[in-house]
Short mmCIF file of C-alpha atoms in Angstrom, two decimals:
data_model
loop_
_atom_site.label_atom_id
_atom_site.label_comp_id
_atom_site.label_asym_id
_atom_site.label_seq_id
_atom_site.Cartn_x
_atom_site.Cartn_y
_atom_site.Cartn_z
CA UNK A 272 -95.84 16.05 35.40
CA UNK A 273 -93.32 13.15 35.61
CA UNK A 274 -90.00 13.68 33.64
CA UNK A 275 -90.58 10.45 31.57
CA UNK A 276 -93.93 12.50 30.40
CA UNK A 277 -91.88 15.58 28.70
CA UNK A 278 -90.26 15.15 25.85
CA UNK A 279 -86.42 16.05 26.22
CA UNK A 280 -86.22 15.67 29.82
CA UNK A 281 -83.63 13.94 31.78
CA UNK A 282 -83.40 12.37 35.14
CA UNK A 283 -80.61 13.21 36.63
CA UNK A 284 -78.06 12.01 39.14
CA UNK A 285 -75.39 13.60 41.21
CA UNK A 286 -72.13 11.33 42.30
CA UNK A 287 -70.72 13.81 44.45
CA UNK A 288 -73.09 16.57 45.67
CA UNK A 289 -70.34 19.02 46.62
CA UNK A 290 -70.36 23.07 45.34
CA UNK A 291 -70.18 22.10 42.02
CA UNK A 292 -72.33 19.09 41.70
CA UNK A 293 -75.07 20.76 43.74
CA UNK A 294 -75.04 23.97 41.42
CA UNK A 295 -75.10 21.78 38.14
CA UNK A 296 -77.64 19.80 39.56
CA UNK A 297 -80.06 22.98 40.49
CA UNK A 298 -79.35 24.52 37.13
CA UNK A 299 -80.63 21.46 34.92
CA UNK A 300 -83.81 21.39 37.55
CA UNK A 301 -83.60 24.82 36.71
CA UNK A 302 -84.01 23.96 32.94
CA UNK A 303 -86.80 21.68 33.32
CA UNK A 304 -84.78 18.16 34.26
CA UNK A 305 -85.60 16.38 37.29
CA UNK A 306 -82.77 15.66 40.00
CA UNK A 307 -83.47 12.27 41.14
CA UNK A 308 -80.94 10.91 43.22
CA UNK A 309 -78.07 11.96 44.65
CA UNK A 310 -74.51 10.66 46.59
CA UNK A 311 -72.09 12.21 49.01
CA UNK A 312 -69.88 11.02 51.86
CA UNK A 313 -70.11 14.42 54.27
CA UNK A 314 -72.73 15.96 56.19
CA UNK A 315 -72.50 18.87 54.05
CA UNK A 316 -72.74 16.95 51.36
CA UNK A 317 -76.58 15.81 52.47
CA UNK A 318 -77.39 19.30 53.77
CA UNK A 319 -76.56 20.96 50.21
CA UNK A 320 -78.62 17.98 48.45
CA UNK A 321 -81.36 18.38 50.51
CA UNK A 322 -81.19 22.44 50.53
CA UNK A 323 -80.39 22.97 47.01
CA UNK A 324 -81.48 19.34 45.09
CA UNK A 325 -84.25 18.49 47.29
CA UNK A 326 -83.24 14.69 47.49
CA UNK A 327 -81.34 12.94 50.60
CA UNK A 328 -78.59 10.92 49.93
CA UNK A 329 -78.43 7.35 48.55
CA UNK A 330 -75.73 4.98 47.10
CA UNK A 331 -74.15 5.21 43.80
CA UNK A 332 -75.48 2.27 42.32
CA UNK A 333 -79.00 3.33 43.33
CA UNK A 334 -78.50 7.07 41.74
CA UNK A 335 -77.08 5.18 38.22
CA UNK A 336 -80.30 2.58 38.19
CA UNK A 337 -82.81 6.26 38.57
CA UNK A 338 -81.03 8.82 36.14
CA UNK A 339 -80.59 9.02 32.81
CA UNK A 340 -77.63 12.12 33.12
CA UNK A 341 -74.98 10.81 35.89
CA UNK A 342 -72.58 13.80 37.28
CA UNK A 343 -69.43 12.60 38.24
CA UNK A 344 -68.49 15.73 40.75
CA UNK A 345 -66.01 14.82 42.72
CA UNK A 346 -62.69 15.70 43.16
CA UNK A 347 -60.07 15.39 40.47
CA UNK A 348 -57.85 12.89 42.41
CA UNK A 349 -61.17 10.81 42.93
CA UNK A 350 -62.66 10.75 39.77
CA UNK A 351 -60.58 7.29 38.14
CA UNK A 352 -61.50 5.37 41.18
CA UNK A 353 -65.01 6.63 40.75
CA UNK A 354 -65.13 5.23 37.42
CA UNK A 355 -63.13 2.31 37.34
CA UNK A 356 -65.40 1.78 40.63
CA UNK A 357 -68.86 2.12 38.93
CA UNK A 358 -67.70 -0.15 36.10
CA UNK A 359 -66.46 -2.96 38.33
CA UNK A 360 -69.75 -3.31 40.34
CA UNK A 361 -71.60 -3.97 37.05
CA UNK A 362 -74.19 -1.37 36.98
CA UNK A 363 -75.48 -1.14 33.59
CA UNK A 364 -74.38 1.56 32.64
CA UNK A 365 -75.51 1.23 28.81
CA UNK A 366 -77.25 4.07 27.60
CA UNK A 367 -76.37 6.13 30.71
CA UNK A 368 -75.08 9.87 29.88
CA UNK A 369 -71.91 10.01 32.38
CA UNK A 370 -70.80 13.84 32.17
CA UNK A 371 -67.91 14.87 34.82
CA UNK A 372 -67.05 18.77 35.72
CA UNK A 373 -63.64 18.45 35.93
CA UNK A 374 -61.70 20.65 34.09
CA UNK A 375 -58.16 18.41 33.63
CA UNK A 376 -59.38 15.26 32.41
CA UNK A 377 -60.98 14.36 29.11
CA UNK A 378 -62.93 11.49 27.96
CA UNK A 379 -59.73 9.22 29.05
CA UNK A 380 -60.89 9.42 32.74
CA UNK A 381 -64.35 7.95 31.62
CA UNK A 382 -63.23 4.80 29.21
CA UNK A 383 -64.28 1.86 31.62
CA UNK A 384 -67.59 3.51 32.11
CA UNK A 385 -67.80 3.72 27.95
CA UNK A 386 -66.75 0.65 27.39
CA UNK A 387 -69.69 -0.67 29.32
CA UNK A 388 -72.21 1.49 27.09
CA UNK A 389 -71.93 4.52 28.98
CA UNK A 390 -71.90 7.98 27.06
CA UNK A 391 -68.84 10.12 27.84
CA UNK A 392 -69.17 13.87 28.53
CA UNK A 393 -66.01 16.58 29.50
CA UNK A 394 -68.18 19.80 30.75
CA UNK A 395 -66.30 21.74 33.08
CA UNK A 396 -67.47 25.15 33.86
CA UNK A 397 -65.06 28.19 33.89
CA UNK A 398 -66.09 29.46 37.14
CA UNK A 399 -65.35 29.24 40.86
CA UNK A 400 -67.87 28.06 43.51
CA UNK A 401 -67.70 28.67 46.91
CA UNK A 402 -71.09 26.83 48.31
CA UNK A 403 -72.69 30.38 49.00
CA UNK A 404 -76.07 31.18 47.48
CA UNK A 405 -75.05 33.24 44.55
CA UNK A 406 -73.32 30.66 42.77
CA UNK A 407 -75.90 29.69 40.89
CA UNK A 408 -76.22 32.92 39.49
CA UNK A 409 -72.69 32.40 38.35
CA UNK A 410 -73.78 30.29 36.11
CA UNK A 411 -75.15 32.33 33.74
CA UNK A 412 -73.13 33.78 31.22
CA UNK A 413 -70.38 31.55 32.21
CA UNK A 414 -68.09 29.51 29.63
CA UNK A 415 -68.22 25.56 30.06
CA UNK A 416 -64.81 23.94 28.20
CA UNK A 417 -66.85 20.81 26.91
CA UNK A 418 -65.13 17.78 25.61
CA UNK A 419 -67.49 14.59 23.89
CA UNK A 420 -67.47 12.06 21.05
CA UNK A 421 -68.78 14.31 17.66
CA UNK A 422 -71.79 12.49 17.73
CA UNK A 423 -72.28 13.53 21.38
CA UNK A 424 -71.34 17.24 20.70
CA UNK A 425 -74.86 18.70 19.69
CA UNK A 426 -75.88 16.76 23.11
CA UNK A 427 -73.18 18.13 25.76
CA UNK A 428 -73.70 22.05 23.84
CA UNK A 429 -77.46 21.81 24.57
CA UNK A 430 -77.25 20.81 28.52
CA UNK A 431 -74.59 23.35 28.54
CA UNK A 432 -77.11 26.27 26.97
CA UNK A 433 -79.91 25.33 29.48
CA UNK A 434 -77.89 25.97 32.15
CA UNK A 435 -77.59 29.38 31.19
CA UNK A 436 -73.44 28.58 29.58
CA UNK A 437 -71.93 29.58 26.88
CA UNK A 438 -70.15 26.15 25.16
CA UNK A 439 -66.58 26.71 24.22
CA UNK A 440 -64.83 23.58 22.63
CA UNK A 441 -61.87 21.93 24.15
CA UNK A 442 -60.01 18.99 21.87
CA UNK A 443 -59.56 16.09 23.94
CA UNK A 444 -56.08 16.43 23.61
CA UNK A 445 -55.74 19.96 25.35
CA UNK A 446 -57.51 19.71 28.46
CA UNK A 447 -54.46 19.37 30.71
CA UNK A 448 -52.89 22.67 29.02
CA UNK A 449 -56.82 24.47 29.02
CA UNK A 450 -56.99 23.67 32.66
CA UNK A 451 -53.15 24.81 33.83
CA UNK A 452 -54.33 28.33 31.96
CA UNK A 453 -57.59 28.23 33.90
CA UNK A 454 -55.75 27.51 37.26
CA UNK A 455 -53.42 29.69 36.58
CA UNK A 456 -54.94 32.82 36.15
CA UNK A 457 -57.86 31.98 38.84
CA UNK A 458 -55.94 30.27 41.80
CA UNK A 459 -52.22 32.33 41.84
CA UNK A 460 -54.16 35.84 41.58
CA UNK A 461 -55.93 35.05 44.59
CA UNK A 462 -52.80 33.73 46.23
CA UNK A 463 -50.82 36.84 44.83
CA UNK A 464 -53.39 39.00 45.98
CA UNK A 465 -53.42 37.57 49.46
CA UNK A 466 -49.80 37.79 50.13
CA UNK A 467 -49.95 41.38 48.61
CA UNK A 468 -52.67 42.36 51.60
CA UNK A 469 -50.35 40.62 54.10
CA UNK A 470 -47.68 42.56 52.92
CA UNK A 471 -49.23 46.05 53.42
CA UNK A 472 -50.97 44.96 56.93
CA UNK A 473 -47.00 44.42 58.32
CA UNK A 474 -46.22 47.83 56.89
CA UNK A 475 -49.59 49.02 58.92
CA UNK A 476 -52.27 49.89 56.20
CA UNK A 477 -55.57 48.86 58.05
CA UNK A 478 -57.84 48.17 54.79
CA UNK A 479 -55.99 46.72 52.24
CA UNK A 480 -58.64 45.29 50.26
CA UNK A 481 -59.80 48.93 49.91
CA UNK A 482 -56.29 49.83 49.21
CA UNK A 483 -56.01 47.28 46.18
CA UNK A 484 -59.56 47.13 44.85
CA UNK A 485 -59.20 50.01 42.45
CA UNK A 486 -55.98 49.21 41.06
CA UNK A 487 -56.42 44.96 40.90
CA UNK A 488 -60.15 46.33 38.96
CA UNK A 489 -58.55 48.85 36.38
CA UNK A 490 -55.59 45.92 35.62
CA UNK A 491 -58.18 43.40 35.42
CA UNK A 492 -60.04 45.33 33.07
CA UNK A 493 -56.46 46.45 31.23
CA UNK A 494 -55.35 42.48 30.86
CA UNK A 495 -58.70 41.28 29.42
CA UNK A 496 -59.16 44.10 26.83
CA UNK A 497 -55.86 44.92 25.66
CA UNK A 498 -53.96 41.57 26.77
CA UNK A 499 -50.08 42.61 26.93
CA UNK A 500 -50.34 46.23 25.70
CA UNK A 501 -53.00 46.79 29.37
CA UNK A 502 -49.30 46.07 31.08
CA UNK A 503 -48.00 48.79 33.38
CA UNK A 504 -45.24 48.89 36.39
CA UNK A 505 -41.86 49.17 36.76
CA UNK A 506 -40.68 46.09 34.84
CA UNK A 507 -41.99 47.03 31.66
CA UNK A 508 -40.77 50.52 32.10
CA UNK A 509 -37.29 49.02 32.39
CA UNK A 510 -36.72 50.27 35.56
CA UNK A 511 -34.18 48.10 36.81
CA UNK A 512 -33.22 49.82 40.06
CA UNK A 513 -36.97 49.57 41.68
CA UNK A 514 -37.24 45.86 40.23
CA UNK A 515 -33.89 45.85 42.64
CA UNK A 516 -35.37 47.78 45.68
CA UNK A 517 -38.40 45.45 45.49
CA UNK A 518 -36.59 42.09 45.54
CA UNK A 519 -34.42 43.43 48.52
CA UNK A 520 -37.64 44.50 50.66
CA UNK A 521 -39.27 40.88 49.89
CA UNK A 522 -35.86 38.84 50.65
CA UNK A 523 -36.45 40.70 54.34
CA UNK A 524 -39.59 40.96 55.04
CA UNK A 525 -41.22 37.71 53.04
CA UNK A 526 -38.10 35.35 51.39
CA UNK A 527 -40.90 33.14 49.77
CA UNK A 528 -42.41 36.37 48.58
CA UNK A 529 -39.45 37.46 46.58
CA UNK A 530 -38.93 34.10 44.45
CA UNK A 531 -42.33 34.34 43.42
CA UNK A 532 -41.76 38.10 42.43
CA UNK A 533 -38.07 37.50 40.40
CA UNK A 534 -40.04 34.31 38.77
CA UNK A 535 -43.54 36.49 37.98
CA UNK A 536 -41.09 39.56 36.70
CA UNK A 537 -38.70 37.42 34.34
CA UNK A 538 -41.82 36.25 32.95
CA UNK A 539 -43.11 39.70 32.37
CA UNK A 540 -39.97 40.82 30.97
CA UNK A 541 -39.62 38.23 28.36
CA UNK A 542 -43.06 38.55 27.69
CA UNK A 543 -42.34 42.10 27.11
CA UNK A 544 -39.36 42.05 25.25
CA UNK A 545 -41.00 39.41 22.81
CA UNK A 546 -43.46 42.08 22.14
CA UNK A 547 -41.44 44.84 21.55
CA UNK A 548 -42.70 47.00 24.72
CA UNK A 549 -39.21 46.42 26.44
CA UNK A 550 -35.72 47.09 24.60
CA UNK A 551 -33.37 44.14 24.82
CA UNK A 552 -30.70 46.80 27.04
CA UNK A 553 -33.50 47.19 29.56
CA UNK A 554 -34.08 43.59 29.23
CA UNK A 555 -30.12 42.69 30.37
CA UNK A 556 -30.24 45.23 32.89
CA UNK A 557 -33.36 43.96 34.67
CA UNK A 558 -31.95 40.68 34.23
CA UNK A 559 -29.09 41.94 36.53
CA UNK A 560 -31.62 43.20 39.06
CA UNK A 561 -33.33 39.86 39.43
CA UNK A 562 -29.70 38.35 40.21
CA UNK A 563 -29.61 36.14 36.70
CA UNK A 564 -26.97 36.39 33.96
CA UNK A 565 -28.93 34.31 31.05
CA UNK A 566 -32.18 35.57 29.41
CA UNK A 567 -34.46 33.16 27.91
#
């Protein structure tokens, strides 16, 4: 059955079929849509359309003219150009849904393309993709931070919900600050946790994924469920003189290390103390260990 044949359907294209706009695309053909068209610049770009969206590659204008539902999913930095691009040619873009995945940007990013008739869409999905298999899985119980006009809201919840997401609403406003939380939490873990693993394999510990799993899983699961009062470790103890023993180890063995630790712990101190898990004397003389004399 064609898509113009169901009611509710959507054609839709794919500016940028990358991990992301490869797994959104299979997801709404999952939900019934049809993936028309789709663009890319790599070669991996045409294997995962082929593989996963069952379309080869064409040009941008070409996707616009065959969708209804355009995915902008390209990089960040890319994105303006994209639109301020797409606008310029003089597609028509009137009546064309234009929804982009990326979490920093708002409906701001997409005003050339609106002001040409286009209908703006934020949805970014709270999830990380790595272009294996099992990210469309992913998917599925997965929050989307989803920005549109009020009219449009009903709309970007629905395409959200079909592709097995759970809509959370961002204000316009906030996306900058929802996506530095995001970022935060996702990409430094994985960087802390890397250097951690480096750290051990110098001191000779052979598996230190195994080493780690158990305690980054319980913490984890601690952080999530009882937020601040999950914290453990030496700095909310107070104890000042390991906080000391560890910043001396890193300043030898990793000097980049260590300014990441004395920045991570200050934080956890005065997140601490603010809470009333740390007394302000154990505050001042942790502050000591980490070589300051002010606390914020």
């Amino acid at each position: 059955m064609r898509t113009s044949d169901r009611p509710g359907r959507l054609a839709v294209g794919v500016l940028g079929a990358g991990r992301v706009g490869s797994v959104l695309g299979a997801a709404l053909e999952q939900a019934g849509h049809h993936v028309a068209a789709a663009a890319g610049v790599s070669e991996e770009s045409r294997r995962r359309a082929a593989d996963r969206l069952g379309v080869g590659l064409s040009r941008p204008e070409d996707v616009i003219h065959q969708a209804d539902l355009v995915l902008l999913t390209v990089p960040d930095d890319v994105l303006p150009g994209l639109v301020s691009g797409l606008a310029a040619t003089g597609v028509d873009l009137r009546g064309k849904m234009l929804l982009h995945a990326s979490g920093a940007y708002g409906l701001g990013v997409l005003e050339p393309a609106t002001a040409a008739g286009a209908l703006p869409f934020a949805i970014h999905p709270v999830m990380t993709f790595t272009g294996r298999d099992d990210d469309l899985r992913r998917l599925v119980g997965c929050s989307f931070g989803v920005t549109a006009p009020e009219a449009l809201r009903p709309v970007a919840e629905a395409l959200v919900i079909e592709m097995g997401g759970e809509p959370v609403w961002v204000a316009d406003e906030d996306r900058a600050l929802y996506h530095a939380a995001l970022a935060g939490a996702a990409n430094h873990m994985v960087t802390l946790i890397a250097e951690s693993q480096e750290l051990l394999r110098k001191i000779g510990v052979e598996h230190p994924g195994r080493m780690l799993g158990p305690l980054l899983g319980a913490a984890l699961d601690n952080a999530l469920r009882l937020g601040l009062s999950g914290l453990t470790g030496p700095v909310v103890r107070g104890d000042a003189g390991t906080v000391r023993k560890h910043v001396d180890a890193l300043i030898l063995a990793a000097p980049e290390a260590a300014d990441a630790y004395i920045a991570l712990a200050r934080l956890t101190a005065d997140r601490a103390l603010a809470a009333g898990l740390l007394k302000p004397e154990a505050a001042e003389r942790l502050l000591d260990a980490l070589g300051g004399n002010t606390w914020t």
